[in-house]
mmCIF file of C-alpha atoms in Angstrom:
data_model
loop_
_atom_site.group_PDB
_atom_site.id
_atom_site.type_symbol
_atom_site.label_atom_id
_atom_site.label_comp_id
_atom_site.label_asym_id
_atom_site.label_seq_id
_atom_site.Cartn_x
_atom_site.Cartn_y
_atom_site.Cartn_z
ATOM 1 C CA UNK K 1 -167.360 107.168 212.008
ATOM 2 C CA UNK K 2 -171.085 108.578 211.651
ATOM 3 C CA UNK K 3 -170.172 109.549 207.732
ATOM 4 C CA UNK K 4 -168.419 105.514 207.296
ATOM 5 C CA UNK K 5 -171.248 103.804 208.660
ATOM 6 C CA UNK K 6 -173.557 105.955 206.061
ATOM 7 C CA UNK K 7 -171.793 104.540 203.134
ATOM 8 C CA UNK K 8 -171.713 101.194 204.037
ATOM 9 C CA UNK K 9 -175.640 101.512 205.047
ATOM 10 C CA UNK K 10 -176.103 103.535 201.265
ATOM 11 C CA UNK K 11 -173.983 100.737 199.860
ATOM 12 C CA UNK K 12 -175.830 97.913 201.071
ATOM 13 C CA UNK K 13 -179.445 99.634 200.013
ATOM 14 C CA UNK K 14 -177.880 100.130 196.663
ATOM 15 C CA UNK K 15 -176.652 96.586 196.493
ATOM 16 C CA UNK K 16 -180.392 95.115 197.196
ATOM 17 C CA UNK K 17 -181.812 97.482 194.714
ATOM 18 C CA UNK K 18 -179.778 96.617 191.782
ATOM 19 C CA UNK K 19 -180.079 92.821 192.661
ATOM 20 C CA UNK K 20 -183.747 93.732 193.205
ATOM 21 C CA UNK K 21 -183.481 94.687 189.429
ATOM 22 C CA UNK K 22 -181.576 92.443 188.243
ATOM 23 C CA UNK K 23 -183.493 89.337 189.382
ATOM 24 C CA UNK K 24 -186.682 90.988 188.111
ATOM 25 C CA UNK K 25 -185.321 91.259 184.741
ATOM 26 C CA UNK K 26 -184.791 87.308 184.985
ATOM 27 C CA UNK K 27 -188.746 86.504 185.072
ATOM 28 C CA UNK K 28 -190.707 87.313 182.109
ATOM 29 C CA UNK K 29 -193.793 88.807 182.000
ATOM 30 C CA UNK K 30 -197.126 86.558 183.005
ATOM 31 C CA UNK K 31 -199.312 84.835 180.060
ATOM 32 C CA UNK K 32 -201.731 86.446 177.862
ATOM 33 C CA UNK K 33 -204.613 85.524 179.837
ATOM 34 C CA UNK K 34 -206.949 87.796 177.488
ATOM 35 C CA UNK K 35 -205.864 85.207 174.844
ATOM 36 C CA UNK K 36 -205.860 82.305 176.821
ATOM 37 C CA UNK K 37 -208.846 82.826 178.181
ATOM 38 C CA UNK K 38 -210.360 82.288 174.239
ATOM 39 C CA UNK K 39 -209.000 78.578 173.832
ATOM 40 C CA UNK K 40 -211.337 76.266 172.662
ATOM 41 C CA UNK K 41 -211.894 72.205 172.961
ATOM 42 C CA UNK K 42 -211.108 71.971 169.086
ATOM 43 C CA UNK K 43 -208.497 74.593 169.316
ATOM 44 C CA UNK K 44 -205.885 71.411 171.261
ATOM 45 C CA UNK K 45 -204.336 69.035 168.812
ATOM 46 C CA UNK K 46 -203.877 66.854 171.543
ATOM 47 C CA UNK K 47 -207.296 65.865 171.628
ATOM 48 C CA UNK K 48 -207.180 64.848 167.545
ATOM 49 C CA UNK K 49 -205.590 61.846 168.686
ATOM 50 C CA UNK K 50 -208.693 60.378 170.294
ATOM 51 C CA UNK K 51 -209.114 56.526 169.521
ATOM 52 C CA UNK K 52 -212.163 55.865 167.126
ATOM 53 C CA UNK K 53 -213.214 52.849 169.758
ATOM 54 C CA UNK K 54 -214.926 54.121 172.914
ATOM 55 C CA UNK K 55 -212.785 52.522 175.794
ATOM 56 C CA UNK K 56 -215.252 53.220 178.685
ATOM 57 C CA UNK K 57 -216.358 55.734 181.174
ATOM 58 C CA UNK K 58 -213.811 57.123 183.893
ATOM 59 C CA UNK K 59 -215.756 58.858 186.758
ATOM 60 C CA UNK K 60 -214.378 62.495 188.331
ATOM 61 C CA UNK K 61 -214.911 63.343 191.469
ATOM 62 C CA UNK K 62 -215.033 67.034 192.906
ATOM 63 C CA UNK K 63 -215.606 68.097 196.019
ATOM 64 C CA UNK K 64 -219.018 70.310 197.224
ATOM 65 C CA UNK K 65 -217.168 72.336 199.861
ATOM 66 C CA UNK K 66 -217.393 75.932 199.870
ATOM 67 C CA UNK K 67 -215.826 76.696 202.748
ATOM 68 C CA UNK K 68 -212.657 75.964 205.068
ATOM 69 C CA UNK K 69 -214.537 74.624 208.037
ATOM 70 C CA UNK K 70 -215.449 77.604 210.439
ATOM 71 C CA UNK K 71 -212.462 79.875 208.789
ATOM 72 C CA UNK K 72 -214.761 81.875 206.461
ATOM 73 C CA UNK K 73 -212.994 80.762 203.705
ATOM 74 C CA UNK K 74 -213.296 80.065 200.535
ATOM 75 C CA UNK K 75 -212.397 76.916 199.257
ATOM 76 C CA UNK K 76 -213.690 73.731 196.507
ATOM 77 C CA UNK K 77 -211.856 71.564 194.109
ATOM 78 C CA UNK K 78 -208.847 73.041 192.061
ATOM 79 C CA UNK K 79 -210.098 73.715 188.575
ATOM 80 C CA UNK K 80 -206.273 72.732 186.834
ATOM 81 C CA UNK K 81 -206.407 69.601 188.663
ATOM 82 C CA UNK K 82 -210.124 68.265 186.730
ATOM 83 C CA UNK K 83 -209.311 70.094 183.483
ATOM 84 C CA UNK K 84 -206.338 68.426 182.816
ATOM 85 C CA UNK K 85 -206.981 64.452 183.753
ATOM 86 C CA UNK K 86 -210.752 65.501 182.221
ATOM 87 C CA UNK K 87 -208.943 65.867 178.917
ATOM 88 C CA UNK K 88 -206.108 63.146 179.370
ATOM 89 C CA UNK K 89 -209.074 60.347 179.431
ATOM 90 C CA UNK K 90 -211.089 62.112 177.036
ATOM 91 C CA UNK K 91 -207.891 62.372 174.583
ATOM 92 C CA UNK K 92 -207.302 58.292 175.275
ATOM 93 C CA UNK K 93 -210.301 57.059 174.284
ATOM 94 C CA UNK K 94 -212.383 57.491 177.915
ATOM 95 C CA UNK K 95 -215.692 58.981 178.409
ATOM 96 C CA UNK K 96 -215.665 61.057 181.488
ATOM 97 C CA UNK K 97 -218.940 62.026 183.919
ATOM 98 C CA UNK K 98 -218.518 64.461 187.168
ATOM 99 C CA UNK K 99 -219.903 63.553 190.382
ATOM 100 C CA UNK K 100 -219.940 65.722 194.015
ATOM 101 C CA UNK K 101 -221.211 65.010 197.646
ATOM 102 C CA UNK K 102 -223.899 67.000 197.014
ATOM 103 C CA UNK K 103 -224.517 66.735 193.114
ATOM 104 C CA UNK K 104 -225.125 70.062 190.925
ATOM 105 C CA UNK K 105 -222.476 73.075 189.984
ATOM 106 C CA UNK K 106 -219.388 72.228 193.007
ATOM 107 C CA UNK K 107 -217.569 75.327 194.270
ATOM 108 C CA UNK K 108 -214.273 75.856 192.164
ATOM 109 C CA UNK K 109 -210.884 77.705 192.843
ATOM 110 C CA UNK K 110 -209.120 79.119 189.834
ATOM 111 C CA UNK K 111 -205.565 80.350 190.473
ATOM 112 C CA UNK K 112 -204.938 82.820 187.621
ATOM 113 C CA UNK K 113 -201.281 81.976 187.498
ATOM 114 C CA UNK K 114 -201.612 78.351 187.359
ATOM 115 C CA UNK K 115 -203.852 78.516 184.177
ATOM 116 C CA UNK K 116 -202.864 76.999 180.515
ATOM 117 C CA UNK K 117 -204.854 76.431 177.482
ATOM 118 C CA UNK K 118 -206.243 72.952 179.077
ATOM 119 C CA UNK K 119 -207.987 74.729 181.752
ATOM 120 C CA UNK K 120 -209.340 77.823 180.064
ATOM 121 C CA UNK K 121 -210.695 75.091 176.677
ATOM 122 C CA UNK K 122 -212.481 72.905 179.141
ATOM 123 C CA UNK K 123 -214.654 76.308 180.630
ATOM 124 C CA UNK K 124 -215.392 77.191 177.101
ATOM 125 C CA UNK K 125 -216.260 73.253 176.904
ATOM 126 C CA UNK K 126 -219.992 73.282 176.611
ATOM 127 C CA UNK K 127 -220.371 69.895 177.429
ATOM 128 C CA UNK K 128 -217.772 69.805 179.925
ATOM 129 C CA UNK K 129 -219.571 72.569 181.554
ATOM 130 C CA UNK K 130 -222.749 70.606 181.212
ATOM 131 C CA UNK K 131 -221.504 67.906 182.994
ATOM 132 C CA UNK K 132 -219.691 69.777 185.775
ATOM 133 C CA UNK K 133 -223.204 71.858 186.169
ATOM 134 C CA UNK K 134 -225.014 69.100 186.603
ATOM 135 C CA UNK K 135 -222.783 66.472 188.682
ATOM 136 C CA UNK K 136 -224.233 63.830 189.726
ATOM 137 C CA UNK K 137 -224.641 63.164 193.722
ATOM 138 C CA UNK K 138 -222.345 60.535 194.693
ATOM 139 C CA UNK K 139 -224.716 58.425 196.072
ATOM 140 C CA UNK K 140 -227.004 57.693 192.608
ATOM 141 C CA UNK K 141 -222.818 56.431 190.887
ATOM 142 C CA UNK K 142 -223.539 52.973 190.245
ATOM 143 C CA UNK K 143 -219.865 51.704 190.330
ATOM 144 C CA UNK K 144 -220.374 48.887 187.612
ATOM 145 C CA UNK K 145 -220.430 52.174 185.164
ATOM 146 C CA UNK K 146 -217.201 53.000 185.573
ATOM 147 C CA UNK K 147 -213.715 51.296 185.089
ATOM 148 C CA UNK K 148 -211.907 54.196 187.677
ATOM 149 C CA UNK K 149 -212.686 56.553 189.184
ATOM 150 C CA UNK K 150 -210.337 59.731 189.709
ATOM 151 C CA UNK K 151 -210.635 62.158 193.084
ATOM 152 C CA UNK K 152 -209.993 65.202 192.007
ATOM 153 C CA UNK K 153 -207.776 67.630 194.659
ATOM 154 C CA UNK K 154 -208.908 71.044 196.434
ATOM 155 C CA UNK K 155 -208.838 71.367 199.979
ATOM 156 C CA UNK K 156 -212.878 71.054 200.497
ATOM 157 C CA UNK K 157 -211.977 67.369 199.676
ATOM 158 C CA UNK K 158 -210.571 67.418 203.354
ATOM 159 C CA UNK K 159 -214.085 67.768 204.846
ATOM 160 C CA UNK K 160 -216.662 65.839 202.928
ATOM 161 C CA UNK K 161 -214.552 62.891 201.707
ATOM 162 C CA UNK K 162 -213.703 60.825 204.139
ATOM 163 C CA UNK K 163 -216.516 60.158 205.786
ATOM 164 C CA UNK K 164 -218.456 60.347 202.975
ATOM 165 C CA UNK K 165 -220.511 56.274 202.880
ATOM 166 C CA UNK K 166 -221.035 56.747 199.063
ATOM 167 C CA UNK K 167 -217.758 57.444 198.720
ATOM 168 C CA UNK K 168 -216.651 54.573 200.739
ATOM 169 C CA UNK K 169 -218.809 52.252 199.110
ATOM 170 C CA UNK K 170 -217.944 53.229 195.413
ATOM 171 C CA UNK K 171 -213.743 52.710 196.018
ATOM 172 C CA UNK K 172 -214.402 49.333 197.686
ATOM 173 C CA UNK K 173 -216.849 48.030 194.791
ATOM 174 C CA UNK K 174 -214.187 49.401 192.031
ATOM 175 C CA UNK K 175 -211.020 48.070 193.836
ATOM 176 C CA UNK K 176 -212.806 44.590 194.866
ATOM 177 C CA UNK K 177 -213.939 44.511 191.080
ATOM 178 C CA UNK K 178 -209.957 45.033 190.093
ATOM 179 C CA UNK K 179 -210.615 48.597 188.394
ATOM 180 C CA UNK K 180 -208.460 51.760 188.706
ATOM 181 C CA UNK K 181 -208.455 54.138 191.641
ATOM 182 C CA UNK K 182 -206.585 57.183 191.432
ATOM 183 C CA UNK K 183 -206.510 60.629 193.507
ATOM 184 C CA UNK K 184 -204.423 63.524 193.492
ATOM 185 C CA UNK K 185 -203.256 66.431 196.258
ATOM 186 C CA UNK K 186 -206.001 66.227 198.484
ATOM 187 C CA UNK K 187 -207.962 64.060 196.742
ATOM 188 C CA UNK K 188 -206.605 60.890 198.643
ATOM 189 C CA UNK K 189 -208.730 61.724 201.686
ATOM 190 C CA UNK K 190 -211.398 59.909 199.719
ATOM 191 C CA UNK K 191 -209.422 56.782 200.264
ATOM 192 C CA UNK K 192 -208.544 57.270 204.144
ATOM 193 C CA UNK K 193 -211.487 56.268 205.716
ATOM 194 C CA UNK K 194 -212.298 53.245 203.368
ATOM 195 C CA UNK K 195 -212.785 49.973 205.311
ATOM 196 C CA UNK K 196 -212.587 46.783 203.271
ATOM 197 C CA UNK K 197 -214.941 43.202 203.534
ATOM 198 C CA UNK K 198 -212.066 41.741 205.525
ATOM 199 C CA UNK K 199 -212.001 45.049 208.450
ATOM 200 C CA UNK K 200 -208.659 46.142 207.028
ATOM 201 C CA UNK K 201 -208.734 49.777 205.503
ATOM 202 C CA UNK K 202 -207.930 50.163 202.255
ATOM 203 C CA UNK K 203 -204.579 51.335 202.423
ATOM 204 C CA UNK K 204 -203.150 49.622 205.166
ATOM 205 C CA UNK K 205 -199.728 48.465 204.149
ATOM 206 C CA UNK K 206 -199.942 50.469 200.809
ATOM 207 C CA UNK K 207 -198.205 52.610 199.107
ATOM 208 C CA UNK K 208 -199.680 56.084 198.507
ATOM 209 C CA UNK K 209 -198.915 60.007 198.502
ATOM 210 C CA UNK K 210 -200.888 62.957 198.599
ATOM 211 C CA UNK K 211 -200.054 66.991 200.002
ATOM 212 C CA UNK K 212 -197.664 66.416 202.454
ATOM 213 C CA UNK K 213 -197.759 67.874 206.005
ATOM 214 C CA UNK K 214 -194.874 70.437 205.146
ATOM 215 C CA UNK K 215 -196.507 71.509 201.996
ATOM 216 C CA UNK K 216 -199.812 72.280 203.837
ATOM 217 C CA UNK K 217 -198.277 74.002 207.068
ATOM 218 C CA UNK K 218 -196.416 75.934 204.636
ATOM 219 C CA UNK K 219 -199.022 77.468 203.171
ATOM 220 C CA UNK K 220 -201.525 77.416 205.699
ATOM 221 C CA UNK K 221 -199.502 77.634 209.198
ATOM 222 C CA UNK K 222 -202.422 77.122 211.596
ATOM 223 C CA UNK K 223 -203.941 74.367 209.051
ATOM 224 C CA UNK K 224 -204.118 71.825 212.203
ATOM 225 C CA UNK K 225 -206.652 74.007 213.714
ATOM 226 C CA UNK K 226 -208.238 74.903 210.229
ATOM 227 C CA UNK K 227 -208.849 70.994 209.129
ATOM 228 C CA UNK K 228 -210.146 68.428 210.990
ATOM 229 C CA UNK K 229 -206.460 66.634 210.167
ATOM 230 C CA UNK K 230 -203.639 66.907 207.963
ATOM 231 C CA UNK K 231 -203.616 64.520 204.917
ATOM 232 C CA UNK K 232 -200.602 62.897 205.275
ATOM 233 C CA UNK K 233 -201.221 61.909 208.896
ATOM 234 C CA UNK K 234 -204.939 60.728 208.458
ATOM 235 C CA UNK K 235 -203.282 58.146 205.503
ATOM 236 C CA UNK K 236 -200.233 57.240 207.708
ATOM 237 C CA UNK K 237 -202.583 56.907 210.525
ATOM 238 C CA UNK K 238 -204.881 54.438 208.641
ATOM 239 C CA UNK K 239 -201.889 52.161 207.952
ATOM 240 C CA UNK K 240 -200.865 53.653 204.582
ATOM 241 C CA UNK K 241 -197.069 53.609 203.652
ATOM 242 C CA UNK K 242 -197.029 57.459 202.648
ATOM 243 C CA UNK K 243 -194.133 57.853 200.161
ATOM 244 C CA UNK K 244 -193.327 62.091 200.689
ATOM 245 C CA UNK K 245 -191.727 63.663 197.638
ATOM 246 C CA UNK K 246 -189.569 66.889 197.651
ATOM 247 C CA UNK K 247 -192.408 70.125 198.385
ATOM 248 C CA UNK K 248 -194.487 71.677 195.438
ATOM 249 C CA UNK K 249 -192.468 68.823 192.765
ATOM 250 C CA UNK K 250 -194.613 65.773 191.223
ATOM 251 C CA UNK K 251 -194.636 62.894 193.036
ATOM 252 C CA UNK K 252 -196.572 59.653 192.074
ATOM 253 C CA UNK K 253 -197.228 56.302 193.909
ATOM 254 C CA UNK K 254 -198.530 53.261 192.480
ATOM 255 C CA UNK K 255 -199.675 50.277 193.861
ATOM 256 C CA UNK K 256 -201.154 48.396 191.651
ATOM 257 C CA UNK K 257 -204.474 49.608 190.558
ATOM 258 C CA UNK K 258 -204.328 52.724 193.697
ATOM 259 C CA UNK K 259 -202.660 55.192 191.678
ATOM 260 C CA UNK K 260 -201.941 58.807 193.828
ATOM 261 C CA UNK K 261 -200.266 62.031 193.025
ATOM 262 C CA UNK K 262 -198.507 64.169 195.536
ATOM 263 C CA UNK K 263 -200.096 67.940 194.876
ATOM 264 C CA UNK K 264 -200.857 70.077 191.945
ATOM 265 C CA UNK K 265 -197.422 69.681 189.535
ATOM 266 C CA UNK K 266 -198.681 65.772 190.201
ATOM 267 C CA UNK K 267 -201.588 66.241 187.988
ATOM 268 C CA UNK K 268 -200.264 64.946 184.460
ATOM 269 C CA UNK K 269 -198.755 61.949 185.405
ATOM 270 C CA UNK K 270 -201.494 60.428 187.944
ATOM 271 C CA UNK K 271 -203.839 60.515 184.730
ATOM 272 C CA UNK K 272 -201.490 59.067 182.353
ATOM 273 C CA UNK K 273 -200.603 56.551 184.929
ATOM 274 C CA UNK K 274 -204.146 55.713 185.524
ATOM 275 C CA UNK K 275 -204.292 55.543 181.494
ATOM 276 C CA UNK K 276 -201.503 52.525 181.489
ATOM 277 C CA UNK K 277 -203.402 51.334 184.750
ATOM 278 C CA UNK K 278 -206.488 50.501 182.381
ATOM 279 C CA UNK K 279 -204.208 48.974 179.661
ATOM 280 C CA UNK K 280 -203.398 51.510 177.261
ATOM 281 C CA UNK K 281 -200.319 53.566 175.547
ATOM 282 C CA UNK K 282 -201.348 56.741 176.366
ATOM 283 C CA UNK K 283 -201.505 59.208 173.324
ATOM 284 C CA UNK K 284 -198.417 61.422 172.999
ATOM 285 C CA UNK K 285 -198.939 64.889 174.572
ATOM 286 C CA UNK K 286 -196.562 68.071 174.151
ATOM 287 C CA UNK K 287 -194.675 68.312 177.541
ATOM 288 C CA UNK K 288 -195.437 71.711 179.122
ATOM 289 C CA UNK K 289 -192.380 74.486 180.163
ATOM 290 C CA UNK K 290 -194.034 74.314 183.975
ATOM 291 C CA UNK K 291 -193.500 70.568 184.098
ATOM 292 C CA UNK K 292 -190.414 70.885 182.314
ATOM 293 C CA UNK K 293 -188.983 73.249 185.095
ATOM 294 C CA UNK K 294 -190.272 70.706 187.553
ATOM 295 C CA UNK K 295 -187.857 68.420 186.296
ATOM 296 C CA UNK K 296 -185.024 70.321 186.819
ATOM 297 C CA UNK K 297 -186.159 71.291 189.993
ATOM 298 C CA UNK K 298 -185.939 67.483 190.755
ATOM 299 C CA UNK K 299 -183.062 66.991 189.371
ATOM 300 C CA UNK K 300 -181.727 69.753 191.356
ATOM 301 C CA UNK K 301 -183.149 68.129 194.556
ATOM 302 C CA UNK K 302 -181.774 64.240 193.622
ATOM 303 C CA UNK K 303 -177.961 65.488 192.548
ATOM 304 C CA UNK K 304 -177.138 69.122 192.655
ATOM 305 C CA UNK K 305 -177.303 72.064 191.011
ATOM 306 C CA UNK K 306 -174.303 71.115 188.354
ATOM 307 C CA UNK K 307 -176.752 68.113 187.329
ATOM 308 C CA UNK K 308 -179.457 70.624 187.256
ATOM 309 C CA UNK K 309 -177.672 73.402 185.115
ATOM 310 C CA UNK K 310 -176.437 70.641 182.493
ATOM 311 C CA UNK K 311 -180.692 69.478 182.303
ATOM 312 C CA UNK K 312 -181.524 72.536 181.856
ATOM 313 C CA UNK K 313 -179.122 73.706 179.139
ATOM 314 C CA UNK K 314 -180.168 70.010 176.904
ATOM 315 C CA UNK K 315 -183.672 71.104 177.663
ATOM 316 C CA UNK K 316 -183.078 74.672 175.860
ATOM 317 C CA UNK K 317 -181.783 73.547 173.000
ATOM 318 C CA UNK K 318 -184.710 71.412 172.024
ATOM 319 C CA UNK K 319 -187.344 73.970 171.208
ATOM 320 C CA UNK K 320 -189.993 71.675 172.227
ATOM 321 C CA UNK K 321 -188.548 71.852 175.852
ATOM 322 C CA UNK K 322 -189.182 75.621 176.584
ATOM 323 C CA UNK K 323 -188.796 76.647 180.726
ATOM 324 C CA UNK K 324 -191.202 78.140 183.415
ATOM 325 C CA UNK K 325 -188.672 80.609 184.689
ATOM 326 C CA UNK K 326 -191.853 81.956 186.417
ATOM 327 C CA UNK K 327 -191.808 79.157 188.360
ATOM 328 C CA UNK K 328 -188.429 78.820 188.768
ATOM 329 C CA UNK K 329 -187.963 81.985 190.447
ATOM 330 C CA UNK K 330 -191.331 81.225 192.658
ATOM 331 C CA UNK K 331 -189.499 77.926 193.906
ATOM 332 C CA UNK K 332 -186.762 79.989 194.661
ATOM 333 C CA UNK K 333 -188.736 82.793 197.030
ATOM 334 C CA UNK K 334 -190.342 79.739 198.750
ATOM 335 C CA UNK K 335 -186.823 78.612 199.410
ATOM 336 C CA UNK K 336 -185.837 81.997 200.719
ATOM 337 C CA UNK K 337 -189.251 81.946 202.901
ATOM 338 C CA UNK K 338 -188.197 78.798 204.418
ATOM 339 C CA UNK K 339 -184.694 79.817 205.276
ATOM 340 C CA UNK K 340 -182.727 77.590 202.384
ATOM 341 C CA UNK K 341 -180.327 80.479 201.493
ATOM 342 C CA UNK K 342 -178.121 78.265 199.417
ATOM 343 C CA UNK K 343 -180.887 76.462 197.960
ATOM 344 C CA UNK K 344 -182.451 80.080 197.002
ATOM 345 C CA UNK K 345 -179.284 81.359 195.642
ATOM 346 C CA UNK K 346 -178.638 78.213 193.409
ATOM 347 C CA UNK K 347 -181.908 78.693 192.070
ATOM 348 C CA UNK K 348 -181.462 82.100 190.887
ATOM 349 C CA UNK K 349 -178.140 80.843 189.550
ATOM 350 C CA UNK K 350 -180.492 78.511 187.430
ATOM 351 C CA UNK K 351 -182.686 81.597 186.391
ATOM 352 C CA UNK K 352 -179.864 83.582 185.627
ATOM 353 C CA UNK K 353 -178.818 80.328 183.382
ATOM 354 C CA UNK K 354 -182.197 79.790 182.027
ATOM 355 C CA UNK K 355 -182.236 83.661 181.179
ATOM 356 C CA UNK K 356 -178.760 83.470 179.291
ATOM 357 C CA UNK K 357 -180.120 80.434 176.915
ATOM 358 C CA UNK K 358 -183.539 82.159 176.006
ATOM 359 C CA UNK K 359 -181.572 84.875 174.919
ATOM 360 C CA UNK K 360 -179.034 83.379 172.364
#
C-alpha cells in the first residue's frame, strides 16, 4: 500500500513539474528594457502626425503623494498612465502643461513590466521632463487656459484629491464652461468631492468608472484600513452611477463632456475619447499587443472562450495585431489566485493557442 501511494504521490509531483514546464515555455521572455529604455520623442512616428494648427492646451494632473497614508509606503501617480494621454494630445494637435497639489517634481511609480516605448520617450523628453519638474501648484491653474483637463491615476490621488478646493474649483469652472473632464483609475477621486452652484455634486446621477472595489481589495486586501475609502464607494456614495467593468480590462464611461477610464489598460481610450470630446478625429495610432490581448480577454469575458479563440486566431494573422501572451498568462494566475479554475484553465488554453500561431 506504502509503495502504491508513493507512485501516485511521484506521479502527481511529476505531473506539476512538466506542466510547470510546459506553461513556462508558453510566455516569452520580458522586453528589452536596455533598448527600450533608449527611445526617444522623435524616435515615435505616431507623433509625425501632429496637426500644423495648435488646437489648445489640455491640463495633466498628477498627484504629490509620496506615501500610502500611515502604511510607510510608497506611492504617487503611475508614470504609463501620464506618458501615454501626454503624447495622445500632444500627437492631436494639444499643448499639454502638468500641474500637482503641491507644484514641483510629483512622486512617480514606474512598474518595469508595464513599460513601452511611450513611457520610456517621454523620460528622455526634455521638455516633458521640464514640465513634469516644474508642475505647477494647482491653485495658480487659471481654468480659462485650458479646454480639459485630464486626472491622471496612482493611488496618492486617493489622499490629496478630493478634498483638494483648487481642485474643486478648477472641474466646476471647466464643466460649467462646457469643456472636457476626464480621469482615469484613481484619478476620478478628483471628481468625488466636487459640489456644483446648484448644491448637487458633480456626479450625482452620472455615469462614471474608475478602480473598482474588487480590483483594489485584490491587490491591496486591507486597502479599507490603508485609504481613507475605496474609490468606487466614495463615487457611488456621492450619487454617481458607477458603471464596473470586468477586473484589470479597459473600461470607459462617458457622459457627455465627464469622460472616465476604469484602471490602467483604460489609459488609451479615455485620451482618445477626450480627443473626440473636444471635436476632433483623433490621429491613427498602431494598436499595441497588450491592448490587443485585452480584447480578447473581453471577448472572453462577454461570450466564451470559443469567441475568444476565433479573435484571437483573426488577430494573428494580421501582423499588425501581435499578442501580450505575457499578459495573458498574468490574467490567468490572477484567475487561479482568485479561485476561477475554469476561467484559469481556459486561459492557458488561449496561451497554448496564442503559442501555436506565433509559431507557424
Amino acid at each position: 500500500m506504502g509503495k502504491k501511494l508513493l507512485f501516485i504521490f511521484s506521479s502527481f509531483v511529476l505531473l506539476l513539474l512538466a506542466s510547470g514546464f510546459w506553461l513556462k515555455s508558453l510566455i516569452p521572455p520580458p522586453q528589452d528594457h536596455h533598448a527600450l529604455a533608449q527611445t526617444l520623442p522623435a524616435d515615435l512616428d505616431y507623433l509625425r502626425q501632429r496637426p500644423g494648427k495648435n488646437r489648445g492646451k489640455i491640463l495633466a494632473v498628477v498627484t504629490s503623494t509620496a506615501t500610502l497614508g500611515d502604511s510607510g509606503k510608497s506611492t504617487g501617480y503611475e508614470l504609463t498612465e501620464l506618458a501615454r494621454p501626454y503624447y495622445v494630445f500632444v500627437a492631436n494637435g494639444f499643448d499639454v502643461d502638468i500641474a500637482s497639489p503641491q507644484g514641483g517634481l510629483p512622486p512617480v511609480v514606474i512598474d518595469n513590466d508595464d513599460m513601452g516605448p511611450f513611457d520610456y520617450a517621454f523620460l528622455n523628453d526634455m521638455e516633458a521632463q521640464e514640465k513634469l519638474h516644474n508642475s505647477i501648484p494647482i491653485e495658480q491653474v487659471a481654468d480659462k487656459n485650458y479646454r480639459a483637463v485630464f486626472f491622471v491615476g496612482g493611488k496618492g490621488a486617493m489622499f490629496d484629491f478630493p478634498d483638494n478646493p483648487a481642485i474643486q474649483r478648477l472641474v466646476r469652472g471647466l464643466y460649467r464652461d462646457g469643456k472636457v473632464i476626464g480621469a482615469v483609475c484613481h484619478g476620478p477621486a478628483a471628481l468625488a468631492n466636487v459640489t456644483m452652484e446648484n448644491g448637487e455634486a458633480l456626479v450625482s446621477n452620472r455615469r462614471v468608472t474608475g478602480f473598482t472595489n474588487e480590483e483594489e481589495l485584490f491587490l491591496i486586501p486591507d486597502a479599507r484600513e490603508i485609504f481613507p475609502y475605496l474609490l468606487e464607494d466614495r463615487l457611488r456614495n456621492s450619487g454617481a452611477i458607477f458603471e464596473p467593468g470586468p477586473a484589470y480590462l479597459k473600461r470607459v464611461s462617458i457622459d457627455g463632456q465627464l469622460l472616465t477610464g476604469q484602471n490602467p489598460w483604460s489609459t488609451w481610450p479615455v485620451a482618445e475619447a477626450m480627443v473626440k470630446a473636444l471635436g476632433y478625429k483623433p490621429v491613427p495610432r498602431a494598436i499595441t499587443p497588450a491592448e490587443n490581448t485585452v480584447e480578447v480577454l473581453l471577448t472572453y469575458e462577454q461570450r466564451g472562450i470559443a469567441t475568444a479563440g476565433k479573435r484571437l486566431q483573426q488577430m494573428q494573422q494580421q501582423e499588425s495585431k501581435a499578442i501580450d501572451r505575457r499578459l495573458l498568462a498574468m490574467h490567468g494566475i490572477v484567475a487561479a489566485m482568485r479561485g476561477e479554475i475554469g476561467k484559469s484553465l481556459d486561459l492557458v488554453r488561449l496561451l497554448a493557442r496564442a503559442g501555436k500561431y506565433e509559431a507557424q
